[in-house]
Short mmCIF file of C-alpha atoms and ligand atoms in Angstrom, two decimals:
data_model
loop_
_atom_site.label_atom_id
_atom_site.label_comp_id
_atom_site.label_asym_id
_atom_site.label_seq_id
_atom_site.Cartn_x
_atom_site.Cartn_y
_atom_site.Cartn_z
CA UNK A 1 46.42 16.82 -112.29
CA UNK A 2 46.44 15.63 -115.98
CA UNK A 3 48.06 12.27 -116.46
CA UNK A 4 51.27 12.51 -118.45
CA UNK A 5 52.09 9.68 -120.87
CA UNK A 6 55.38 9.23 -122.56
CA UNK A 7 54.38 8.85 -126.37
CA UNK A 8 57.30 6.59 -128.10
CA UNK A 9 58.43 6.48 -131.46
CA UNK A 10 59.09 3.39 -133.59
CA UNK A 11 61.51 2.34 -136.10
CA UNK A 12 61.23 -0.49 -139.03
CA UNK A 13 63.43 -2.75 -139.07
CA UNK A 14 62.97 -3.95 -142.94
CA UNK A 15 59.48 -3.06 -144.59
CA UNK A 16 57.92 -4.85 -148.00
CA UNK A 17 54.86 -3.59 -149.37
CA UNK A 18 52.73 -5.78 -151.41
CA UNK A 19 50.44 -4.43 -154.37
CA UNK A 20 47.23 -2.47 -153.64
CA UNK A 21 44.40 -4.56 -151.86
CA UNK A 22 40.97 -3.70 -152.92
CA UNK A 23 40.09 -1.35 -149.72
CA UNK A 24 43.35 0.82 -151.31
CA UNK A 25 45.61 -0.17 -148.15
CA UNK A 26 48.85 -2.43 -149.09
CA UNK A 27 49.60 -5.39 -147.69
CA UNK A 28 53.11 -5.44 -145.55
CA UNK A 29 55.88 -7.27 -144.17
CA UNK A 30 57.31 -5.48 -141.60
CA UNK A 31 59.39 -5.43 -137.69
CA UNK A 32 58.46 -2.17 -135.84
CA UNK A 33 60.90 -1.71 -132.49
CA UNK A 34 60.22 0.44 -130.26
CA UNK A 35 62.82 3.35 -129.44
CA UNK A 36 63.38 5.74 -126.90
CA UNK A 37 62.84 9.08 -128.16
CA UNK A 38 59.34 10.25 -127.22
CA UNK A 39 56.87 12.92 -127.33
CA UNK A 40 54.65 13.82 -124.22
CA UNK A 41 50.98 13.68 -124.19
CA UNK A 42 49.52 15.31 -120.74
CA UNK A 43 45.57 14.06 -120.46
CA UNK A 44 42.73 15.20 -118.31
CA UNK A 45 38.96 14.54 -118.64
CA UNK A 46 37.17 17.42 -116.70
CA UNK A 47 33.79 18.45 -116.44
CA UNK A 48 31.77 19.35 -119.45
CA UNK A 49 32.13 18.14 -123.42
CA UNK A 50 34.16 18.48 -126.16
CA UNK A 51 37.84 17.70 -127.01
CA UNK A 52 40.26 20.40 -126.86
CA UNK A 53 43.89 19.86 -128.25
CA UNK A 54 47.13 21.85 -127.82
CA UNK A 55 50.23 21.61 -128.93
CA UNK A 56 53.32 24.60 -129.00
CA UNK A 57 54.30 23.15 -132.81
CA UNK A 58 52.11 24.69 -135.45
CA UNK A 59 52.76 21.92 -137.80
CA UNK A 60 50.75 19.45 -135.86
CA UNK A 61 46.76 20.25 -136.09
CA UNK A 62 44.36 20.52 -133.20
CA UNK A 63 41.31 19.78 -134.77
CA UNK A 64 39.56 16.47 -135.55
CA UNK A 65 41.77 16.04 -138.14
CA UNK A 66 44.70 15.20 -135.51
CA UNK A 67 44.85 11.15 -134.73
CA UNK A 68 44.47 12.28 -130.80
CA UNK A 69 41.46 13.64 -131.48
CA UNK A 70 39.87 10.58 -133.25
CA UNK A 71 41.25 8.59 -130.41
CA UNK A 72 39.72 10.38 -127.55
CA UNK A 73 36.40 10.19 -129.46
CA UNK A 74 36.05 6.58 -130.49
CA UNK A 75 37.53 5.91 -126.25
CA UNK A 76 34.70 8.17 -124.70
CA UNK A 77 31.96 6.12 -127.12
CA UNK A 78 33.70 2.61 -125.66
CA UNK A 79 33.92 3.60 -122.32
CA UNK A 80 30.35 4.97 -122.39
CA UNK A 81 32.24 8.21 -120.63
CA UNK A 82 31.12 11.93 -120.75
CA UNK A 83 33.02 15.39 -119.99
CA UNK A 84 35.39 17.16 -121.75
CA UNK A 85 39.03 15.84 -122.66
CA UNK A 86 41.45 17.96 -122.71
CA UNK A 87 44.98 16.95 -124.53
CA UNK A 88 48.45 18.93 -124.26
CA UNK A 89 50.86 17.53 -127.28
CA UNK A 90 54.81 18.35 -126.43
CA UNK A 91 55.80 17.77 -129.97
CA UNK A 92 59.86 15.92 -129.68
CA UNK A 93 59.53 13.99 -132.63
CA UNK A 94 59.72 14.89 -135.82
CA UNK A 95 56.18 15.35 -138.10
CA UNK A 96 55.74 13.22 -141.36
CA UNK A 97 59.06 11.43 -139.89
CA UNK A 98 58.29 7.96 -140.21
CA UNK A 99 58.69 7.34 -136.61
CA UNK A 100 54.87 6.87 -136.34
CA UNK A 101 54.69 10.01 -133.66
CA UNK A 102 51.32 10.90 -134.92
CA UNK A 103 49.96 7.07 -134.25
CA UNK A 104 52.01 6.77 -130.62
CA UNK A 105 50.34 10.11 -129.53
CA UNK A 106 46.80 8.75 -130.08
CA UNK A 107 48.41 5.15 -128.14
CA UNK A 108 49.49 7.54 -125.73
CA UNK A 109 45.87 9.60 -125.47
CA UNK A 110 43.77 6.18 -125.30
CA UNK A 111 46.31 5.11 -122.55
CA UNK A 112 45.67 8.66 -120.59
CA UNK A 113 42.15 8.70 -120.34
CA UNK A 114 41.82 5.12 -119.20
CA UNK A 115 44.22 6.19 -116.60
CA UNK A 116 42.22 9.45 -116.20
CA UNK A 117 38.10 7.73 -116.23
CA UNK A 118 39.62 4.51 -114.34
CA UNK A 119 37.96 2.20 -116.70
CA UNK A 120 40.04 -0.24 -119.05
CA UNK A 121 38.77 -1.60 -122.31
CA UNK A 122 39.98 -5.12 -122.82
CA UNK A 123 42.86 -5.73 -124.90
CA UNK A 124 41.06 -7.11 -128.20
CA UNK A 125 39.03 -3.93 -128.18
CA UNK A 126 41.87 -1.43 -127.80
CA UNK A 127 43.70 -3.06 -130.12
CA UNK A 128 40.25 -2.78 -132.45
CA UNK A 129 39.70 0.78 -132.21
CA UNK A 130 43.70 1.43 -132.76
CA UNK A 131 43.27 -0.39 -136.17
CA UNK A 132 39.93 1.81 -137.11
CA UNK A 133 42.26 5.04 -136.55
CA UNK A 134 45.35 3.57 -137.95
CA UNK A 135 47.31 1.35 -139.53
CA UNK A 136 50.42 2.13 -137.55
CA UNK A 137 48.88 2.42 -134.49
CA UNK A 138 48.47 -0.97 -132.58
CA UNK A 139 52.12 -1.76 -132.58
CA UNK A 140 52.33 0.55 -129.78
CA UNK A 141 49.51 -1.42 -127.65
CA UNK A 142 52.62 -4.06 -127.67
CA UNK A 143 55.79 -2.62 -127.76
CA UNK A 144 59.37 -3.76 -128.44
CA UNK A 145 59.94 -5.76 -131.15
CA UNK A 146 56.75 -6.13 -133.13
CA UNK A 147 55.86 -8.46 -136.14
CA UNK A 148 53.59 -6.48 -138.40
CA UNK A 149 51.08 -7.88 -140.90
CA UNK A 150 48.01 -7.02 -142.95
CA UNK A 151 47.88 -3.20 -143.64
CA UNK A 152 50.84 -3.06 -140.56
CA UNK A 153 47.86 -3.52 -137.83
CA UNK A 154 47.77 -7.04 -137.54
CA UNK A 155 51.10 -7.25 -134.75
CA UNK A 156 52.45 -9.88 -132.88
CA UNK A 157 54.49 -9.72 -130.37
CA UNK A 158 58.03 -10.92 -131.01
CA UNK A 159 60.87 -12.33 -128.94
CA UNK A 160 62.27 -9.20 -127.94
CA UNK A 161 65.79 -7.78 -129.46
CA UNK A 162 68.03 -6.51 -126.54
CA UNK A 163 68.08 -2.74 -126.38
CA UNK A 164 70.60 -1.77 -128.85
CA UNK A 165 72.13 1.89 -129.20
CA UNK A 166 70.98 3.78 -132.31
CA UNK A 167 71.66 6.84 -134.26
CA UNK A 168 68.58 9.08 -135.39
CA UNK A 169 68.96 11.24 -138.62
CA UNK A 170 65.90 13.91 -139.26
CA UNK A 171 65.80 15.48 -141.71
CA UNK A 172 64.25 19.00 -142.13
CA UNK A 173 61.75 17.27 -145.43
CA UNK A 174 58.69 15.38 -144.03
CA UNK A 175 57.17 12.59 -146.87
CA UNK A 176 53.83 11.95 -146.77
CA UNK A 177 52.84 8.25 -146.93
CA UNK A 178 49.79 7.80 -149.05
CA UNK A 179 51.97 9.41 -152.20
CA UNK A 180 54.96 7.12 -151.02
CA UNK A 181 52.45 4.06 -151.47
CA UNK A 182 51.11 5.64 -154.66
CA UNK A 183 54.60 5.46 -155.99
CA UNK A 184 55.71 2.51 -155.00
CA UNK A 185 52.80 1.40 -157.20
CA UNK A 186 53.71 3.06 -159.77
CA UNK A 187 57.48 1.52 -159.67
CA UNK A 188 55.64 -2.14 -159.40
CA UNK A 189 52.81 -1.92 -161.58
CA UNK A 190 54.26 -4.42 -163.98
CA UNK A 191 53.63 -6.98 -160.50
CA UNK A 192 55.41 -7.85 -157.21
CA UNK A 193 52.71 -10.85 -156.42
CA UNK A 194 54.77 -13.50 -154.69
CA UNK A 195 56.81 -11.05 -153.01
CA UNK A 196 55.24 -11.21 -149.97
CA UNK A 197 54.89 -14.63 -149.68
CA UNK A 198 59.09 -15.05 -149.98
CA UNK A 199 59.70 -12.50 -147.59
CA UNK A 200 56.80 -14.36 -145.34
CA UNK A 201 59.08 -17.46 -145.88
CA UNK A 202 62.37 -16.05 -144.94
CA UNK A 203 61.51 -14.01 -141.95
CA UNK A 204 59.71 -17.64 -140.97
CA UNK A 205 62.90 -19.24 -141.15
CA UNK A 206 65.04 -16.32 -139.40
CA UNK A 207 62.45 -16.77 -136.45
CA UNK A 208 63.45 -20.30 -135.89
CA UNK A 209 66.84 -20.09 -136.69
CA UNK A 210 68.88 -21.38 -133.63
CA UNK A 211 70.52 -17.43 -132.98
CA UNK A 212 66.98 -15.61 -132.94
CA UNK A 213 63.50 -15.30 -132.05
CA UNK A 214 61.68 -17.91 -130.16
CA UNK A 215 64.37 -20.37 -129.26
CA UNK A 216 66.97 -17.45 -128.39
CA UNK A 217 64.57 -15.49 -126.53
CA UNK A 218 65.65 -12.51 -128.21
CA UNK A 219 69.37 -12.57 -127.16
CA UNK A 220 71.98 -12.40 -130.07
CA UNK A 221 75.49 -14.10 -129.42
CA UNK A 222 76.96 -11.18 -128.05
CA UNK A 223 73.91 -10.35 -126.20
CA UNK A 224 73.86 -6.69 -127.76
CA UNK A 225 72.71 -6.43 -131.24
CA UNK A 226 70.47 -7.78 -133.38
CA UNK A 227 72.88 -8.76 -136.45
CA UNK A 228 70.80 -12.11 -137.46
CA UNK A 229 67.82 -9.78 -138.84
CA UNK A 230 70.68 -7.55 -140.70
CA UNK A 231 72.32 -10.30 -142.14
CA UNK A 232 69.08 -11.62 -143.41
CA UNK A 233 69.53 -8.79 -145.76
CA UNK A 234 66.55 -6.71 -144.41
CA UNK A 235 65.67 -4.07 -146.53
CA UNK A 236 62.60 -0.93 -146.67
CA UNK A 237 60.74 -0.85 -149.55
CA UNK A 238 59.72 2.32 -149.90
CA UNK A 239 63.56 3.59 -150.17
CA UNK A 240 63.15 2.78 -154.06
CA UNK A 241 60.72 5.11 -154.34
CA UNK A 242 61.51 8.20 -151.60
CA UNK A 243 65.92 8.31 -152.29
CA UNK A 244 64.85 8.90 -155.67
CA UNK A 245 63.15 12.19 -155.03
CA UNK A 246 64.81 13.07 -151.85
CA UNK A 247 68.62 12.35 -152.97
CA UNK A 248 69.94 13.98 -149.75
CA UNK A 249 68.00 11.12 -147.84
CA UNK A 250 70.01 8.48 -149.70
CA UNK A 251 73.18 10.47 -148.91
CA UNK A 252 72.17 10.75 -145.11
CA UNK A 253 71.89 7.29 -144.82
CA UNK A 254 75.87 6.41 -146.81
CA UNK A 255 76.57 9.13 -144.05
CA UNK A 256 75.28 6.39 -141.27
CA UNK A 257 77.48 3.99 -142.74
CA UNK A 258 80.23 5.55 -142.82
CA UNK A 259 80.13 6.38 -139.17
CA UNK A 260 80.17 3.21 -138.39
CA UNK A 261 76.50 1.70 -138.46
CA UNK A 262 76.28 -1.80 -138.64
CA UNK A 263 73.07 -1.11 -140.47
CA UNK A 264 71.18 1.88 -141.59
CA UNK A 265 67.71 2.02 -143.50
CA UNK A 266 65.22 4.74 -143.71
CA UNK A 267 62.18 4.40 -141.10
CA UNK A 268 58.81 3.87 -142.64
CA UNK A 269 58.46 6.25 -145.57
CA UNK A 270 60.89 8.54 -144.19
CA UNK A 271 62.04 11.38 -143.83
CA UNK A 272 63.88 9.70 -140.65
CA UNK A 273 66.64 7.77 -140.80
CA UNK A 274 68.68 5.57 -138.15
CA UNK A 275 71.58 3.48 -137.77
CA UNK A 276 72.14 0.21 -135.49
CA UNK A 277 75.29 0.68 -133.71
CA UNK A 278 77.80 -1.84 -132.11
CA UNK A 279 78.02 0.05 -128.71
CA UNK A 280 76.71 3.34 -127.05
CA UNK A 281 80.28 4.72 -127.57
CA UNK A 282 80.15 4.09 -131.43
CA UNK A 283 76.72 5.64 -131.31
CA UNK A 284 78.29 8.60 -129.20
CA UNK A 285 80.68 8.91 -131.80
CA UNK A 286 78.62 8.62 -134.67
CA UNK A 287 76.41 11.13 -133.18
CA UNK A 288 79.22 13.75 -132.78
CA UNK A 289 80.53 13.24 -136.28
CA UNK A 290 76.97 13.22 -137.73
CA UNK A 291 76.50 16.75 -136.10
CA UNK A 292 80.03 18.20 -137.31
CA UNK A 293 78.46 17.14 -141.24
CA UNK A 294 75.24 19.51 -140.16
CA UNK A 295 72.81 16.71 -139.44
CA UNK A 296 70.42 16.21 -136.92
CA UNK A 297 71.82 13.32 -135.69
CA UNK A 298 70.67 11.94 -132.22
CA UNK A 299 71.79 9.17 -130.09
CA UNK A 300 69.28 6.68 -128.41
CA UNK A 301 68.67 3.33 -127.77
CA UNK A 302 66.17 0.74 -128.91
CA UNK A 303 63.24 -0.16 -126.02
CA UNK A 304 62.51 -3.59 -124.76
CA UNK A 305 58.78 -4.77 -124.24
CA UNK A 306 59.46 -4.30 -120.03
CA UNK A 307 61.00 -1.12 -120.97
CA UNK A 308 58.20 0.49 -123.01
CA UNK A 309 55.44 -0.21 -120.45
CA UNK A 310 57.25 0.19 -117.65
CA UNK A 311 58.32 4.07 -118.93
CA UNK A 312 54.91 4.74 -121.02
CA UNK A 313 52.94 6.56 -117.52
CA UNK A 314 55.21 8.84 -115.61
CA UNK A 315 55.46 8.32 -112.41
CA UNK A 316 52.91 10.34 -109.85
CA UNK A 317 51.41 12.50 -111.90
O1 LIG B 401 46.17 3.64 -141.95
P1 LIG B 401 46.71 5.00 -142.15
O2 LIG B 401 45.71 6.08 -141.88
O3 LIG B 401 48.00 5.25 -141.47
O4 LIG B 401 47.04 5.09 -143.71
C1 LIG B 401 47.24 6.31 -144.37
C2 LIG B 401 47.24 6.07 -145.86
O5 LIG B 401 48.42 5.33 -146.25
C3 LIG B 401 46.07 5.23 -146.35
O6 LIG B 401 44.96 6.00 -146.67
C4 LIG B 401 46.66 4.57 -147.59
O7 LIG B 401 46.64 5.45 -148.68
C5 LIG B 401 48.12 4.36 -147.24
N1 LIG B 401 48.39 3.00 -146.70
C6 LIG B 401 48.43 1.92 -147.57
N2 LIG B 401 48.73 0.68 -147.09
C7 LIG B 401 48.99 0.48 -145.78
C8 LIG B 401 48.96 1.55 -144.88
C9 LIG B 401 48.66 2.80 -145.36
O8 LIG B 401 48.20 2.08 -148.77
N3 LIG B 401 49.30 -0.74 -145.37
#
């Protein structure tokens, strides 16, 4: 029996990019949270060598070009294993989406064979190898609400935000994120030095305000939202540079608002968006309207730390 591992996506809740670094990565500011919608990764290690991938959705590769792929090598080397790894993708999230699908399906593969070779590396070192195959990747070794710094793969765990209902837009456009960094340069290249350091500052003091973080144990006043970090004025970054040439994205996201979203953004460099919602019935509604306007528009929730790991293996298999 393979063991089947439920592959979530992420969301960014506000994202600032700092200028180029001299290893070409940008420096960031950013709060991944965990959501709800998932792919499904099935694992088995059998006898034999080799990785074989397969997936139904032709627009995701299965060749060593695929982040699951680069996974399950770099975990067989660690876990001085040997046999053949075999690894089914049931593609649910969008590609190029900004949802960080491709990075939570390698998560998901290191998590499988572990499972599948009953060895366990220690934290430090999982959370090692996830950097060396991605930026976006170790957020998903923590889950929930995530503090990201560095190139995104230095993350710290944050007080988590309640599960909060949310409304996913994807679009049918994927973006690709090294040309959304290479613009973004572009936009700043007369200099966005200090940036960082303000947005360090403010997201320093909304962690010890008296409504948040730490001392609130992530529990707003009405116990389900998370309108401190909104009214902070969070914002994404690379929105200046992907609305531009995707003006139906921009639109998409008014669209959010106007159905009610307490706050809408575009996730990562796109093409997703989502909206924070007061209650599952807004979302509902949103949802339903968003539909009737020809969107794919899906309603979910937000996923707590205990949430993430306790749904990440299913059950018996
Ligand atoms: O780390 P990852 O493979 O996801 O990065 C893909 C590309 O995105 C990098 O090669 C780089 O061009 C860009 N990137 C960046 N700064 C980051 C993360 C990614 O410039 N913090």
């Amino acid at each position: 029996m393979p063991v089947t591992v439920r592959s979530f996506a992420k969301i960014n809740l506000g994202l600032y990019i700092g200028p180029p670094r001299a290893d070409g990565f940008h420096d960031l500011r950013t709060v991944y949270q965990t959501i709800a919608l998932h792919d499904v990764i099935r694992v088995r290690v059998v006898r034999g060598t080799g990785i074989a991938i397969t997936c139904a959705d032709r627009r995701v590769p299965c060749d060593a070009s695929n982040t699951c792929y680069r996974m399950a090598e770099r975990v067989m080397e660690e876990l001085d294993a040997s046999g053949r790894v075999e690894i089914e993708i049931e593609k649910r999230l969008p590609v190029q989406g900004g949802l960080g699908a491709g990075s939570s399906n390698a998560i998901a593969t290191l998590i499988g064979m572990e499972r599948a070779l009953k060895k366990r590396m220690p934290q430090a070192r999982r959370l090692r190898v996830a950097a060396v195959v991605g930026s976006d990747l170790p957020l998903f070794l923590v889950g929930g609400t995530v503090l990201g710094v560095g190139r995104g793969e230095e993350v710290y765990p944050m007080a988590d935000f309640p599960a909060t209902p949310i409304v996913v837009v994807t679009p049918e456009v994927g973006v690709s994120t090294p040309r959304a960094f290479a613009d973004w340069d572009q936009l700043t290249a007369s200099g966005v030095s200090d940036r960082l350091l303000e947005v360090g500052r403010a997201m320093s003091a909304w962690l010890v305000s008296p409504n948040t973080g730490a001392s609130a144990r992530g529990r707003s006043r009405d116990g389900s939202l998370l309108p401190d970090l909104v009214r902070t004025g969070i914002e994404n970054d690379f929105e200046r540079v992907v609305f531009p040439q995707y003006p139906e994205l921009r639109d998409m996201k008014g669209a959010l608002e106007r159905a009610g979203a307490v706050y809408a953004s575009l996730s990562g460099s796109g093409a997703t968006l989502y909206g924070l919602f007061q209650s599952r019935a807004a979302a509902a509604r949103a949802e339903n309207r968003l539909r009737k306007q020809g969107l794919r528009a899906l309603a979910t929730t937000t996923l707590t730390r205990s949430q993430y790991w306790k749904k990440v293996l299913v059950a018996g298999r």
